[in-house]
mmCIF file of C-alpha atoms and ligand atoms in Angstrom:
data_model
loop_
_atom_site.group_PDB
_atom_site.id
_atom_site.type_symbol
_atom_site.label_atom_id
_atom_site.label_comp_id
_atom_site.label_asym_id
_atom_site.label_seq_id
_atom_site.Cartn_x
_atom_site.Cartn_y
_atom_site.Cartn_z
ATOM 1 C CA UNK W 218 34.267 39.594 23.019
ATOM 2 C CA UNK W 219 31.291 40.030 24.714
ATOM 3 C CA UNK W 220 29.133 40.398 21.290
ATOM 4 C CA UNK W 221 30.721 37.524 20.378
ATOM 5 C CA UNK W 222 30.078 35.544 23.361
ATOM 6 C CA UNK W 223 26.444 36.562 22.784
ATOM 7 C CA UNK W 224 26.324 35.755 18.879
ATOM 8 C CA UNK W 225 27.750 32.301 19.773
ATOM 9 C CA UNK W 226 24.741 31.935 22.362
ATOM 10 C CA UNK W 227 22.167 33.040 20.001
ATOM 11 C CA UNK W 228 23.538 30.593 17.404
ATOM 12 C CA UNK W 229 23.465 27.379 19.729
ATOM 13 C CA UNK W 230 20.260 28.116 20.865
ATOM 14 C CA UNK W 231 18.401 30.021 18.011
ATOM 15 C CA UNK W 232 20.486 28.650 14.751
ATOM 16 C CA UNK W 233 20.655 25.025 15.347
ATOM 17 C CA UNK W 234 17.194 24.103 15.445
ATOM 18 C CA UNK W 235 17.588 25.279 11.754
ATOM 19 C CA UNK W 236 20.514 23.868 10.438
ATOM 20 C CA UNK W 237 19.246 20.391 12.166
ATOM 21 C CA UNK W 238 15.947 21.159 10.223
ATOM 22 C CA UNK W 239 18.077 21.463 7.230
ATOM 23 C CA UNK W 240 19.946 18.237 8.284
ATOM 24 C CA UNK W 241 16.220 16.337 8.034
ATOM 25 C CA UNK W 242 15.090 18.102 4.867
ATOM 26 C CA UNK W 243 16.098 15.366 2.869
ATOM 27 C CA UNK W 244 13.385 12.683 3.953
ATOM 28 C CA UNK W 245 10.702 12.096 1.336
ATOM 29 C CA UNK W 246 7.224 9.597 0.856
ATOM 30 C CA UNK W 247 5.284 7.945 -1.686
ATOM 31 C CA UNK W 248 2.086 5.966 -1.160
ATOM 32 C CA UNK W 249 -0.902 4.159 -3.722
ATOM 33 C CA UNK W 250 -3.985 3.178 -2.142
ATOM 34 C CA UNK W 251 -4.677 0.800 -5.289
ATOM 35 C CA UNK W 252 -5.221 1.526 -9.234
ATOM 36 C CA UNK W 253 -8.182 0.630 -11.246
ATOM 37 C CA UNK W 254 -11.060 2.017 -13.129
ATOM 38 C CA UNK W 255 -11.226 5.614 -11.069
ATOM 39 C CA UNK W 256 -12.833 8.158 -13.374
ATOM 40 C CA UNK W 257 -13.996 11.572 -13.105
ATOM 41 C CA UNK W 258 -18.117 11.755 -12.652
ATOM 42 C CA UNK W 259 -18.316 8.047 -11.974
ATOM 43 C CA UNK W 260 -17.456 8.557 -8.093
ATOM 44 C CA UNK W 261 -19.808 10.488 -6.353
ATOM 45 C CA UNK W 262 -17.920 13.932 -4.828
ATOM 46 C CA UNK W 263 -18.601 12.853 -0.975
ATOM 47 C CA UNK W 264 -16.408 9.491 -2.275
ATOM 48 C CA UNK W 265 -14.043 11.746 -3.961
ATOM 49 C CA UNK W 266 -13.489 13.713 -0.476
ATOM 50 C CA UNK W 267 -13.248 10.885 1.485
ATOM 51 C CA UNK W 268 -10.164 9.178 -0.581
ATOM 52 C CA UNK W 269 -8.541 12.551 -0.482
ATOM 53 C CA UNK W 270 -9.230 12.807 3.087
ATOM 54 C CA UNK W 271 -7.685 9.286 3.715
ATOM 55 C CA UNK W 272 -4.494 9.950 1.284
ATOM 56 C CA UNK W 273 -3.761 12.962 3.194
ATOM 57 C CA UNK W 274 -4.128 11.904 6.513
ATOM 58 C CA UNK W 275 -1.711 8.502 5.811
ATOM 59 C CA UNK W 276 0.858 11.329 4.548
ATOM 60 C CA UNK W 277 0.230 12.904 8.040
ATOM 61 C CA UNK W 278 1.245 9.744 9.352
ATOM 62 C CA UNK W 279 4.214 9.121 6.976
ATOM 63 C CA UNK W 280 5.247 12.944 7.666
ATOM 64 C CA UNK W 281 4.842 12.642 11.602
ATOM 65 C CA UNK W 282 7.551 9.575 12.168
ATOM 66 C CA UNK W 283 10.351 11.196 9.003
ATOM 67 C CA UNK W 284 9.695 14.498 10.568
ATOM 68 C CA UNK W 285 10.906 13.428 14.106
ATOM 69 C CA UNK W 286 13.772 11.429 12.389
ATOM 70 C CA UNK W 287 12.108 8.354 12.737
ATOM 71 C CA UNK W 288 13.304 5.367 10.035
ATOM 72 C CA UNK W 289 11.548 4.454 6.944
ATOM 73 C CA UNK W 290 10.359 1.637 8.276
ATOM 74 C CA UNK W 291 8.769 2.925 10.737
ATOM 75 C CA UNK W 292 7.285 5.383 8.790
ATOM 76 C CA UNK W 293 5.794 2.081 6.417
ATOM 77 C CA UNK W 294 4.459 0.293 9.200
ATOM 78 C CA UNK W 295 2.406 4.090 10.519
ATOM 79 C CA UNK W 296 0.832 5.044 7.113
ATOM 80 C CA UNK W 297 0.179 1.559 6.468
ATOM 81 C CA UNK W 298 -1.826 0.532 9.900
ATOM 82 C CA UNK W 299 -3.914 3.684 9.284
ATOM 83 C CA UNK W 300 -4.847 1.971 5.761
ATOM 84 C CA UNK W 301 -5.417 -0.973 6.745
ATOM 85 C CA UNK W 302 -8.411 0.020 9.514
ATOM 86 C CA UNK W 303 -9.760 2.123 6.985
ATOM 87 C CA UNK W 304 -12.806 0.386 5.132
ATOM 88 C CA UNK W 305 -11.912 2.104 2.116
ATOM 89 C CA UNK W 306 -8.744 0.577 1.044
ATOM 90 C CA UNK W 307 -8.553 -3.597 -0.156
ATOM 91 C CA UNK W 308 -6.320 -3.875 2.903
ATOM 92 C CA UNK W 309 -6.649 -4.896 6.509
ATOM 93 C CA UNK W 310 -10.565 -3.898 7.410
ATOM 94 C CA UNK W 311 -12.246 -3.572 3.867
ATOM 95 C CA UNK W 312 -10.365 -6.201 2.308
ATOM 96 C CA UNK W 313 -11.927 -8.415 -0.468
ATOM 97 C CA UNK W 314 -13.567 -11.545 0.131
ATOM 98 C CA UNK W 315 -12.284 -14.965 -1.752
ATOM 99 C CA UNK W 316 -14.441 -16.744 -3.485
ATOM 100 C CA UNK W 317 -15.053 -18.689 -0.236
ATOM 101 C CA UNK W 318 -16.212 -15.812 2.000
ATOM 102 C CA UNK W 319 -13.238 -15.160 4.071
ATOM 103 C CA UNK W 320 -10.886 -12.798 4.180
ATOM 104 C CA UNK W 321 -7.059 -13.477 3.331
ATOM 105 C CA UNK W 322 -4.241 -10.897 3.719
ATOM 106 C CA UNK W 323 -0.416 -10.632 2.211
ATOM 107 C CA UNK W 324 1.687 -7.842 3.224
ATOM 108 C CA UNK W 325 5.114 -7.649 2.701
ATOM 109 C CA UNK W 326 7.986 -5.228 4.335
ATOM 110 C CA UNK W 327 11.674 -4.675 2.558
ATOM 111 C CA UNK W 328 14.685 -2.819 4.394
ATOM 112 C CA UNK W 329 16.861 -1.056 1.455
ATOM 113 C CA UNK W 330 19.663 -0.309 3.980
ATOM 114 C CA UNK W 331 20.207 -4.245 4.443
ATOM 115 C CA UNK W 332 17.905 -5.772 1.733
ATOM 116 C CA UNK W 333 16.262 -7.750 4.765
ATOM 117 C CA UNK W 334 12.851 -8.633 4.172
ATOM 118 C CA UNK W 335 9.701 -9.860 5.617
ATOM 119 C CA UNK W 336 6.450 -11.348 4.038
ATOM 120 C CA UNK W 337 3.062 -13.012 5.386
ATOM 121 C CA UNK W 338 0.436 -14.559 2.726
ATOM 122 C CA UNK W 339 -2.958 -15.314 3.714
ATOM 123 C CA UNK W 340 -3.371 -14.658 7.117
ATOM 124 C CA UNK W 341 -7.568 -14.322 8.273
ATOM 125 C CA UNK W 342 -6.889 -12.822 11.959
ATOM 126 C CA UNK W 343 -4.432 -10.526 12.558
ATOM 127 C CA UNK W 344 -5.419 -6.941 12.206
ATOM 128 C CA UNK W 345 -2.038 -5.583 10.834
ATOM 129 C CA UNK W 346 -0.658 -7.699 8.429
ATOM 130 C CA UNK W 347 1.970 -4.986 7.975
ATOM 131 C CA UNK W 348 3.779 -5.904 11.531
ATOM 132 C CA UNK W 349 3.411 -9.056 11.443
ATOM 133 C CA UNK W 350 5.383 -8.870 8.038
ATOM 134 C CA UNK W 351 8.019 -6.815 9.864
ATOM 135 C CA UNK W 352 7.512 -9.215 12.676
ATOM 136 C CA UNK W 353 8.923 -12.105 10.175
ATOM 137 C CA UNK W 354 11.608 -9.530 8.978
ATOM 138 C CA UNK W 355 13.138 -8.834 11.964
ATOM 139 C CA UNK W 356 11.959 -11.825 14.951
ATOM 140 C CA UNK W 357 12.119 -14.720 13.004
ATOM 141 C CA UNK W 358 15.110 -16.990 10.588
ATOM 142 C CA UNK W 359 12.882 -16.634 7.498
ATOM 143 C CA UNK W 360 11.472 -14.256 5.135
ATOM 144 C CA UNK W 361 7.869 -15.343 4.460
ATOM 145 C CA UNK W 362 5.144 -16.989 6.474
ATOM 146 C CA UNK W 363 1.899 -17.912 5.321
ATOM 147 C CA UNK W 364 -1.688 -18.787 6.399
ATOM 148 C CA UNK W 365 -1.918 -20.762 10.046
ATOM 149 C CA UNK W 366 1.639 -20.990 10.714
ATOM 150 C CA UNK W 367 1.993 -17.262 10.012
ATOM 151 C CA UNK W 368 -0.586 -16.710 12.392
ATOM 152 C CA UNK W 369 0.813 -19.151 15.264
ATOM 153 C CA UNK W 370 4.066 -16.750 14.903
ATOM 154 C CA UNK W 371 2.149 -13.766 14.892
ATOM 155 C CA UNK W 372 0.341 -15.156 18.506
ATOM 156 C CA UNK W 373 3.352 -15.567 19.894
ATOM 157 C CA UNK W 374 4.901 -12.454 18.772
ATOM 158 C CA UNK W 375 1.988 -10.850 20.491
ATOM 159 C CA UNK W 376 0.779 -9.528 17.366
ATOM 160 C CA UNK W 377 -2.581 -7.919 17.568
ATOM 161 C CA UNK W 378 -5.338 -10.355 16.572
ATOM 162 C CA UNK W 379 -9.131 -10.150 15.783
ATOM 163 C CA UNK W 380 -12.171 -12.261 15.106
ATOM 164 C CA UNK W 381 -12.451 -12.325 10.960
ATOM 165 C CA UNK W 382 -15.563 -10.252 10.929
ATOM 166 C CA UNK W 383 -13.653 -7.177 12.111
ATOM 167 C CA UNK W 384 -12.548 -7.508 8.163
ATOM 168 C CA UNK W 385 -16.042 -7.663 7.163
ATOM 169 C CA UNK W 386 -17.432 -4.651 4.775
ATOM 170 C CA UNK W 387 -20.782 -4.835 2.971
ATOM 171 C CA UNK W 388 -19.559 -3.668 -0.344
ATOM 172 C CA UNK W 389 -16.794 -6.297 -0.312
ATOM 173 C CA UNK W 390 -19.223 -8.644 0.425
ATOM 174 C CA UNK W 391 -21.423 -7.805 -2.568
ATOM 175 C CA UNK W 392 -18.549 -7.034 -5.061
ATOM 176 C CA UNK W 393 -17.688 -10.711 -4.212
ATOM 177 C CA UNK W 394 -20.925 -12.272 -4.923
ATOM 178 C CA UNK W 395 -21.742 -10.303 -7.941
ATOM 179 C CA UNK W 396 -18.023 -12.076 -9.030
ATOM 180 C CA UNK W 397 -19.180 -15.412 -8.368
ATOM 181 C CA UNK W 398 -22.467 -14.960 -9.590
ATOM 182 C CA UNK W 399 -20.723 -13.991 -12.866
ATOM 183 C CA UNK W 400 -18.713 -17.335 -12.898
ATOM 184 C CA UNK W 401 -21.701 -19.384 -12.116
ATOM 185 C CA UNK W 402 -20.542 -20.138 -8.777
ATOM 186 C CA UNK W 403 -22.101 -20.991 -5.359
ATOM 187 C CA UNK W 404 -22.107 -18.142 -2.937
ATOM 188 C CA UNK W 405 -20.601 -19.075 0.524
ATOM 189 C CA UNK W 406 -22.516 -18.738 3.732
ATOM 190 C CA UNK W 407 -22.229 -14.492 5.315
ATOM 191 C CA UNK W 408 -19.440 -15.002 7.663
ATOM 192 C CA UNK W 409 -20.145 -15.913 11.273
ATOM 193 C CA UNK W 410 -20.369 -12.092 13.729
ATOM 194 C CA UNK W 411 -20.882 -10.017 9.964
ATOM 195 C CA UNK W 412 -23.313 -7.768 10.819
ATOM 196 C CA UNK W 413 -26.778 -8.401 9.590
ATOM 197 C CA UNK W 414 -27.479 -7.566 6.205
ATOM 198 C CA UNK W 415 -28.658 -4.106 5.901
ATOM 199 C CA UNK W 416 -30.597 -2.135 2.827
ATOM 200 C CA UNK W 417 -27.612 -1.646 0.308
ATOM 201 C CA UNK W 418 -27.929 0.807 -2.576
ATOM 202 C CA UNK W 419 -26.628 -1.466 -5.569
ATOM 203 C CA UNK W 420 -25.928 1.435 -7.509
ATOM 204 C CA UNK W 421 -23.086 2.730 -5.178
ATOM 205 C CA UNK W 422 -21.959 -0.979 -4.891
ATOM 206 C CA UNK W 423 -21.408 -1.437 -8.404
ATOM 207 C CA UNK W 424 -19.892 1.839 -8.933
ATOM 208 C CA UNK W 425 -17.492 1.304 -5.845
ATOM 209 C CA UNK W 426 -16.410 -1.624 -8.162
ATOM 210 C CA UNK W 427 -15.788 -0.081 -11.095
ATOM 211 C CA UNK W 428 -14.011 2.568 -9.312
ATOM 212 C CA UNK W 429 -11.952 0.679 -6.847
ATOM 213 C CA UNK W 430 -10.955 -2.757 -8.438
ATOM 214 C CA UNK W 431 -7.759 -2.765 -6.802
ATOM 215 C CA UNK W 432 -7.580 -1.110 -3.196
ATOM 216 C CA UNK W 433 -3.554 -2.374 -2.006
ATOM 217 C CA UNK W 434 -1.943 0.224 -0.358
ATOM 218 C CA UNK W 435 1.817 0.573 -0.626
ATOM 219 C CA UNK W 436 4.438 2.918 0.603
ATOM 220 C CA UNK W 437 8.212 3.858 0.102
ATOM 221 C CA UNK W 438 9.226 5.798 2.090
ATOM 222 C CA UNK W 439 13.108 7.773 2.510
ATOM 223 C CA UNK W 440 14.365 8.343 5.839
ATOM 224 C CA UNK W 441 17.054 11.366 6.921
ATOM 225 C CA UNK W 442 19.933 8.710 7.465
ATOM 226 C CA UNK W 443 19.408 8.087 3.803
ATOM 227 C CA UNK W 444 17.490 4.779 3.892
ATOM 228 C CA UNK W 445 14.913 3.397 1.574
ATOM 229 C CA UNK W 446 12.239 1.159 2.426
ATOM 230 C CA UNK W 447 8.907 -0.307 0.919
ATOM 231 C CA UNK W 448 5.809 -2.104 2.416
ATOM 232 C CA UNK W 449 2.787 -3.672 0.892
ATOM 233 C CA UNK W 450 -0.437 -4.639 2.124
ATOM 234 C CA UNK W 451 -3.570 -6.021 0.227
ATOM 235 C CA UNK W 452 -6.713 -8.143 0.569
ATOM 236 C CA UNK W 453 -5.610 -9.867 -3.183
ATOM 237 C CA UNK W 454 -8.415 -9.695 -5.856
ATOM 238 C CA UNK W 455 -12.157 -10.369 -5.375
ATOM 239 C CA UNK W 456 -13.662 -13.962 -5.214
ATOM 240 C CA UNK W 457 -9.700 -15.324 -5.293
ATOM 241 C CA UNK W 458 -9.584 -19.404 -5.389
ATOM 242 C CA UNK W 459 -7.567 -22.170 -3.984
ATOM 243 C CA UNK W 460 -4.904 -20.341 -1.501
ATOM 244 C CA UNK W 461 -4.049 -17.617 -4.239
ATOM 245 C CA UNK W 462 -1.802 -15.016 -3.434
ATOM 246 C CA UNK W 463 -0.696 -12.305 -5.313
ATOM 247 C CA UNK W 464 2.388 -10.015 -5.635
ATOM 248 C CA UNK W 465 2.102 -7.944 -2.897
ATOM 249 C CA UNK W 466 4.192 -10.091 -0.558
ATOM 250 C CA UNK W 467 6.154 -11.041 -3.065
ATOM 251 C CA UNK W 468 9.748 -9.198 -2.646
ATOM 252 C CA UNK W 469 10.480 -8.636 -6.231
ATOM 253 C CA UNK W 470 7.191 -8.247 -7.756
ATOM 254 C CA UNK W 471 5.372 -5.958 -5.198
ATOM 255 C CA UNK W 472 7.691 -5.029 -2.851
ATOM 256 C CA UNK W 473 10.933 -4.197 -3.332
ATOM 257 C CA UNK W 474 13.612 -1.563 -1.667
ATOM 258 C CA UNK W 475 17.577 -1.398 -1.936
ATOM 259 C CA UNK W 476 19.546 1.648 -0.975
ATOM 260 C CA UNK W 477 21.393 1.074 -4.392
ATOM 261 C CA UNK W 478 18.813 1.739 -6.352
ATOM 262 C CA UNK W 479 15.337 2.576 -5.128
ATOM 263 C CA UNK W 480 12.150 1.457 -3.709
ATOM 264 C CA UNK W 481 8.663 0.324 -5.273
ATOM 265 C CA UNK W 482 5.072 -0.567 -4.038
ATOM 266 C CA UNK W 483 2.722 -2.151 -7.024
ATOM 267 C CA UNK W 484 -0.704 -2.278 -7.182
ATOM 268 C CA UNK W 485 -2.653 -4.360 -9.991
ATOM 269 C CA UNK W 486 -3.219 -7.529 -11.320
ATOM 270 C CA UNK W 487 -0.909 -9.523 -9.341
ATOM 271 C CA UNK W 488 -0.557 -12.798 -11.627
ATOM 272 C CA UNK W 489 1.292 -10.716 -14.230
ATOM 273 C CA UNK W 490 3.811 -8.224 -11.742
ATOM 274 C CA UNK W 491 4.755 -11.596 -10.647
ATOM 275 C CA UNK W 492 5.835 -12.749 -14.044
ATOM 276 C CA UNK W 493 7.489 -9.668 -14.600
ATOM 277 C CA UNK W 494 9.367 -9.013 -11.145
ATOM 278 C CA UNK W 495 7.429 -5.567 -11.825
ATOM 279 C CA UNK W 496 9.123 -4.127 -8.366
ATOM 280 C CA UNK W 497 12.830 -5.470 -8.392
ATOM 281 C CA UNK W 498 13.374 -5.035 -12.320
ATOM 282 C CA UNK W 499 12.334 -1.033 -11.888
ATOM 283 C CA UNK W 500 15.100 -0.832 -9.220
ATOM 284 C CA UNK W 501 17.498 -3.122 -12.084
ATOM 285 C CA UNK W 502 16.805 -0.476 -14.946
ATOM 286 C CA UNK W 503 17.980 2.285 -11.892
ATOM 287 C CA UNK W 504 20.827 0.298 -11.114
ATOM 288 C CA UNK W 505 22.231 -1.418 -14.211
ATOM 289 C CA UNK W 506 21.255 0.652 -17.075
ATOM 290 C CA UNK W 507 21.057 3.958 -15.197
ATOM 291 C CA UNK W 508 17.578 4.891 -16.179
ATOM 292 C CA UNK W 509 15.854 7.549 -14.217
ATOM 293 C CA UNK W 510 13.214 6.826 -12.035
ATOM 294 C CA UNK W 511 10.637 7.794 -13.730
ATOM 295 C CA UNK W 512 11.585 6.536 -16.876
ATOM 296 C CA UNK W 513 12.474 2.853 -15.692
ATOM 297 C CA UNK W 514 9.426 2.873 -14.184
ATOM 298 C CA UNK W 515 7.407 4.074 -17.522
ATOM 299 C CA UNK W 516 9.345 1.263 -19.015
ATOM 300 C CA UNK W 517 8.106 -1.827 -17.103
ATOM 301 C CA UNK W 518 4.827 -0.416 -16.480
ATOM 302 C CA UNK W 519 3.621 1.239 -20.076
ATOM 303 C CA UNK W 520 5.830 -0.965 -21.942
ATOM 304 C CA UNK W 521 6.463 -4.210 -20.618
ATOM 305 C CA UNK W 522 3.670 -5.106 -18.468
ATOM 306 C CA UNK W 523 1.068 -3.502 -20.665
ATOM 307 C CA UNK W 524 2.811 -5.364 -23.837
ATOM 308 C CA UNK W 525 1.639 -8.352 -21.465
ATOM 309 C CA UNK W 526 -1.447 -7.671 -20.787
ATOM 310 C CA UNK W 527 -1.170 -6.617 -17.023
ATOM 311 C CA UNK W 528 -3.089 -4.014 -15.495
ATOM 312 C CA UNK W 529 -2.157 -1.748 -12.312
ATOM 313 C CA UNK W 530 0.468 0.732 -11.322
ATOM 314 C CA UNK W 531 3.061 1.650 -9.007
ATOM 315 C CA UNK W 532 4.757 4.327 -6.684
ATOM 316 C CA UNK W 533 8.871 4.488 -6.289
ATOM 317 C CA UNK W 534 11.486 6.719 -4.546
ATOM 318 C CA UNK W 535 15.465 6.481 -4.923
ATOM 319 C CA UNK W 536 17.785 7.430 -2.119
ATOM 320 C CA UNK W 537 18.376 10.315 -3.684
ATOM 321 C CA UNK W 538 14.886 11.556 -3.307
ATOM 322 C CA UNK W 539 13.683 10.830 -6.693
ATOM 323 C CA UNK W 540 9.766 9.869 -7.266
ATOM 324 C CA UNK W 541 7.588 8.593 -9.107
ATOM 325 C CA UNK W 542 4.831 6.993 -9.864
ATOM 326 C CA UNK W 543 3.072 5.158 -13.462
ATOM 327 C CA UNK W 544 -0.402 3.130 -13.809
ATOM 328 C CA UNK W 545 -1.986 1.991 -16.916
ATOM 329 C CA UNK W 546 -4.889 1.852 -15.317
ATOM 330 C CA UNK W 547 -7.780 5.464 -16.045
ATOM 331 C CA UNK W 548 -6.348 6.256 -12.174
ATOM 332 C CA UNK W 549 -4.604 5.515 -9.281
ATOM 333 C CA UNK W 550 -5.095 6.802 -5.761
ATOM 334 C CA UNK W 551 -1.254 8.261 -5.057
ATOM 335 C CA UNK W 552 -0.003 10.727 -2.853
ATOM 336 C CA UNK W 553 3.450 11.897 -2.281
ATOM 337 C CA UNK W 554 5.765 14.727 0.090
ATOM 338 C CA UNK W 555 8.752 15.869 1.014
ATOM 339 C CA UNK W 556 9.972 17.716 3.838
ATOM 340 C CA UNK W 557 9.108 21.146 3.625
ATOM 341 C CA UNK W 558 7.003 20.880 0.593
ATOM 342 C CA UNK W 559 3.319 20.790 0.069
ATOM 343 C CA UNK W 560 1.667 17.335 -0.202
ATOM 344 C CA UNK W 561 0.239 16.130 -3.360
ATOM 345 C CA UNK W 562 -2.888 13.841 -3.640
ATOM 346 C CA UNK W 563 -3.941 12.578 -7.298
ATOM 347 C CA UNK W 564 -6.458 9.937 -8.226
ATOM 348 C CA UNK W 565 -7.486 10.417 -11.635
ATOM 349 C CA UNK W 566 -5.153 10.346 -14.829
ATOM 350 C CA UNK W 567 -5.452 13.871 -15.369
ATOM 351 C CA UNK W 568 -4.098 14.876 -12.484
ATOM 352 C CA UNK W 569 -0.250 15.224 -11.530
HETATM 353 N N1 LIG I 892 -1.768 -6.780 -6.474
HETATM 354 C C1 LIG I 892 -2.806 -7.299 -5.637
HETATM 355 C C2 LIG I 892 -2.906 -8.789 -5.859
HETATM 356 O O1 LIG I 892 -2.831 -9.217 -7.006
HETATM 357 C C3 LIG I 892 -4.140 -6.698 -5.868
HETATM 358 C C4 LIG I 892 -4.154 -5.191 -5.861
HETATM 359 O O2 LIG I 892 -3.155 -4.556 -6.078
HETATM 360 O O3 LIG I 892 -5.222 -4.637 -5.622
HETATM 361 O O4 LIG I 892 -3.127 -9.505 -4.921
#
């Protein structure tokens, strides 16, 4: 009895931190910090380390909320504010500039457990267009806000704000007028509080726009109740015109998530994964005609959206813990994990 009595003991208190570990083992993360032309020995190795750096710490982040049995949402919204103060990614801080000098932001955030959604398009102040996104999902009657209403909301939300500047990067700034210098169009004035313009080596700019055309970041992300969920957040494409927004807050074509089928984040040219619902017709191969992840996802991205003329990529996971990812772009900065196994970081095509 007594061995018993102490076997019972040593299983409450020494076996069930395992079997709850075992419980949470099933939670699982994908993220893209954009797609474009990323080659091997056209980014400098210091670059190279830095967008590793950055992909692994955002799994950190994604890994720190699933790990403590925190939702896939929240897991979005914590690898996703990370991105989006980090000048390197088109998101947030480091965004692109339009061709009139400012900065304009669309994020969008989808539930697969309810198929509730949130979306913001151009918004110039708010410093995590993620939340307020999830802001519209979950404390407002609609599902997308854009420019200064979006941005009256987010105020009263208390939604963090900040002066456009804080968006401001030098190599944005040049990508953008060697765009409109291209099209023959007037350059607007440097934004008011940019800092002052400093020496820049125009070598690194224009490879740091071959490399990085792109720059949206975009997670799905599986929680251990079993729920799905996808978020998107971009500065749109360089030197943009006339209020354009792209697919990233649109649910459908950038964003998607259900729990009956899977979740996507796209990256690309946005004009064509709106045509082709790029996001929601992946999770409609899953669902309908019981493709495989991977495979519906080669479908619409190699197939259909190349047929078209589209360029860009995009990361998915299935409840079931499926991933994968496809680009027809040279590379794609990807990362994925699942609990208990070893992160993966890829950028180039050669790479897994
Ligand atoms: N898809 C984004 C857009 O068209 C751009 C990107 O992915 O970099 O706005």
């Amino acid at each position: 009895m007594k061995i018993k009595a102490i076997a019972a003991a040593f299983a409450a208190t020494v076996l069930t931190p395992f079997a709850m570990a075992e419980d949470q083992s099933d939670w699982a993360l994908v993220i893209h910090g954009g797609a474009g032309v990323i080659e091997r020995g056209q980014m400098t190795a210091e670059r190279e380390a830095e967008y590793r750096a950055a992909m692994h710490a955002a799994l950190d982040r994604g890994e720190a909320v699933l790990e403590a049995g925190g939702s896939a949402l929240d897991a979005i919204e914590a690898v996703i504010h990370g991105m989006e103060d980090d000048p390197l990614f088109n998101a947030g801080r480091g965004a692109v500039f339009t061709a009139a000098g400012r900065n304009e932001l669309d994020a969008s955030i989808m539930d697969g457990a309810t198929l509730n959604a949130g979306a913001v398009a151009g918004v110039t102040q708010v410093r995590h267009p993620i939340s307020l996104a999830r802001a519209v999902m979950e404390r407002s009657r609609h599902v997308m806000l854009q420019g200064e209403g979006a941005e009256t909301f987010a105020i009263e939300q208390g939604i963090e704000m900040v002066p456009p500047a804080w968006f401001f990067t030098e190599r944005r700034w040049a990508s953008m007028t060697r765009s409109l210098e291209r099209l023959g169009l007037d350059l607007p004035e440097r934004p008011e509080g940019a800092p002052e313009l400093q020496g820049v080596d125009h070598g690194t700019l224009e490879r740091d726009e071959r490399e990085h055309r792109f720059g949206t970041v975009g997670v799905v992300a599986l929680d251990s109740d079993g729920n799905i969920a996808a978020g998107t957040s971009t500065g749109g494409t360089t030197a943009k015109r006339w209020g354009r927004v792209g697919d990233s807050p649109i649910l459908g074509a950038g964003t998607y998530a259900s729990n009956a089928s899977c979740g996507v984040s796209a990256t690309g040219t946005g004009e064509y994964f709106i045509r082709l619902t790029v996001a929601s017709r992946i999770c409609a191969l899953v669902e309908f005609q019981g493709l495989n992840l991977q495979d519906a996802s080669d479908q619409v991205i190699q197939d259909e959206l190349t047929a078209m003329g589209g360029d860009g990529g995009i990361v998915a996971l299935t409840p079931s813990g499926e991933i994968a990812w496809s680009y027809n772009t040279p590379g794609m900065y990807r990362a994925r994990q699942t609990a208990g196994g070893d992160p993966v970081v890829g950028i180039y095509g050669d790479e897994d």
